[in-house]
Phi, psi and omega in degrees: 000326183300314179300325180296319179296320179296320180295318179295323182287321183280336182299309177300325179295320179293319180295330181294344179271356181299316177300322178294318178299320178299313180298315181298318180294318179296317180294320179297317177295319180297324177297312179297314183296320183284311186290311187270305186290322181270300187292312187274328185257339187249313182288120183281331185278128179293322180296315179294321177303313183297316181297315181296317183293317181295312181294318180299314182292330175294313178296319181296318181295315180293322178297311182290325178297313180295319179297316179299314181294324179295321182289314192257007173263124178293137184291342180109134179237154181301146179289165183297334182295342178272352178275147178288145174291166181301319180293315179295322180293317178296320178294321180295318182286335178286328182290136179260334183273129179302327180296317179293323177296321179294325178297321178296315180294322179295323178297318179289321185290343179299331182268002185245148178279070182244125184238349178260162183213182177280178180297335180265004180087009181275164176291135179282109184236137178259114181291332181284313180273349179057053178211159173278127185286128171295164177304136177072007179269142179219158180270129177265118181289334179285313179277345180058046177203160177277137185240131179292133181043055183293132176261304176188167172262123185254114180292337182286346174241359180051046183200157172282144174260114184219205187303310190284336183238013180293321177300318179296322179295317178298316179293325176300315177295317182298313183284334174291321175297315179296319179300311181292321179295317180297316179297313181300316183293319183279335180277336187307315183298318181281332173299317179292320180297323180294332183262355180234073179292154180290134180253005179281159178230124357282165185293339182295345181293328181226062182295339183282350184267357180219158179236152181297142181277079183246187179296339179293335182300314180300314182296318182292315179297312182292324179298320179296313181296316181294314181296318180294319180296314179292326179298315181296314182290319181288328179297319179294319180292318179295319179298320180295315181289330174294323175296321178296318180297315181299325181263003178055054176230153170264170177300320179296317181289335178291329179269333181218110184299139177298142183261120173257172180294340177271355179124177180289142180211108182292339179253021184300329182257001180281125182244018185104152186304312184298313181290327178296317177295320181295325179300322183274315188262350179096172183264002176248103188296338180295341181255004184299321184268004179253136179283065175237154185287111179224002182297143182277148176092184181244003179085354181262327180232148181221141175300142178219147180292339187271347181235124179300139179285000000 
């Protein structure tokens, strides 16, 4: 029976990697189609080949680096100080009245930098993780853990997007948009050539207007459509998350304003555009475009307009 249980448990974990595998396969094919079918087999000019290959590999490297960091960087979990002690937990679980349970949580929360609460003004407590949630922290049902400054669970990276990897996620979107845009822009000319064959006789009079009808034709045509389609969809997603960064909100907070003791405030954590950008990307601008950890803070506390620093 034990092996069967292990198989049932591991099967969903294996299936959760299918979206990532799909992305990797699409990117691998796009690499082959662009480098070999377009640059080496279709583009006649060596100079143009060199420019395209160098620029493409730069975009490809930044894209894959950001994607890798988003997948394999843990989003961050609450520190032990937010967990109830064994004595407090036993006392909390023995109590049947919600009022008495809240008194226990309030006693513990006095020592913690917690400024947000539930809609009823109660302490935000996670029964599954048995801890008091830090500000902007939420429980992910997929990962079955509380995540610091949780934005959302993304199946395309098989990971939660939270405090520690949110910058990487933004850069992943940015470089994926750039990657698709570069492919679309450079493939467009050859995409048009494949569809506009020369009608002169003999064909040697205008050899530059047509390309040979080889196996590269399918890859170039399909590459254009795929890159353009992903560019449009990713651009909208990137624009939305850039808007969230500028306003210092997570996806969860955009749909449901964080609740403070003074009431809900969708701009409660917004400190101005410059400071909002600095919180995510760090205070050293030379590292903003690199997928390295530069976000400010520890993910447990955040500056807010409602509480004096």
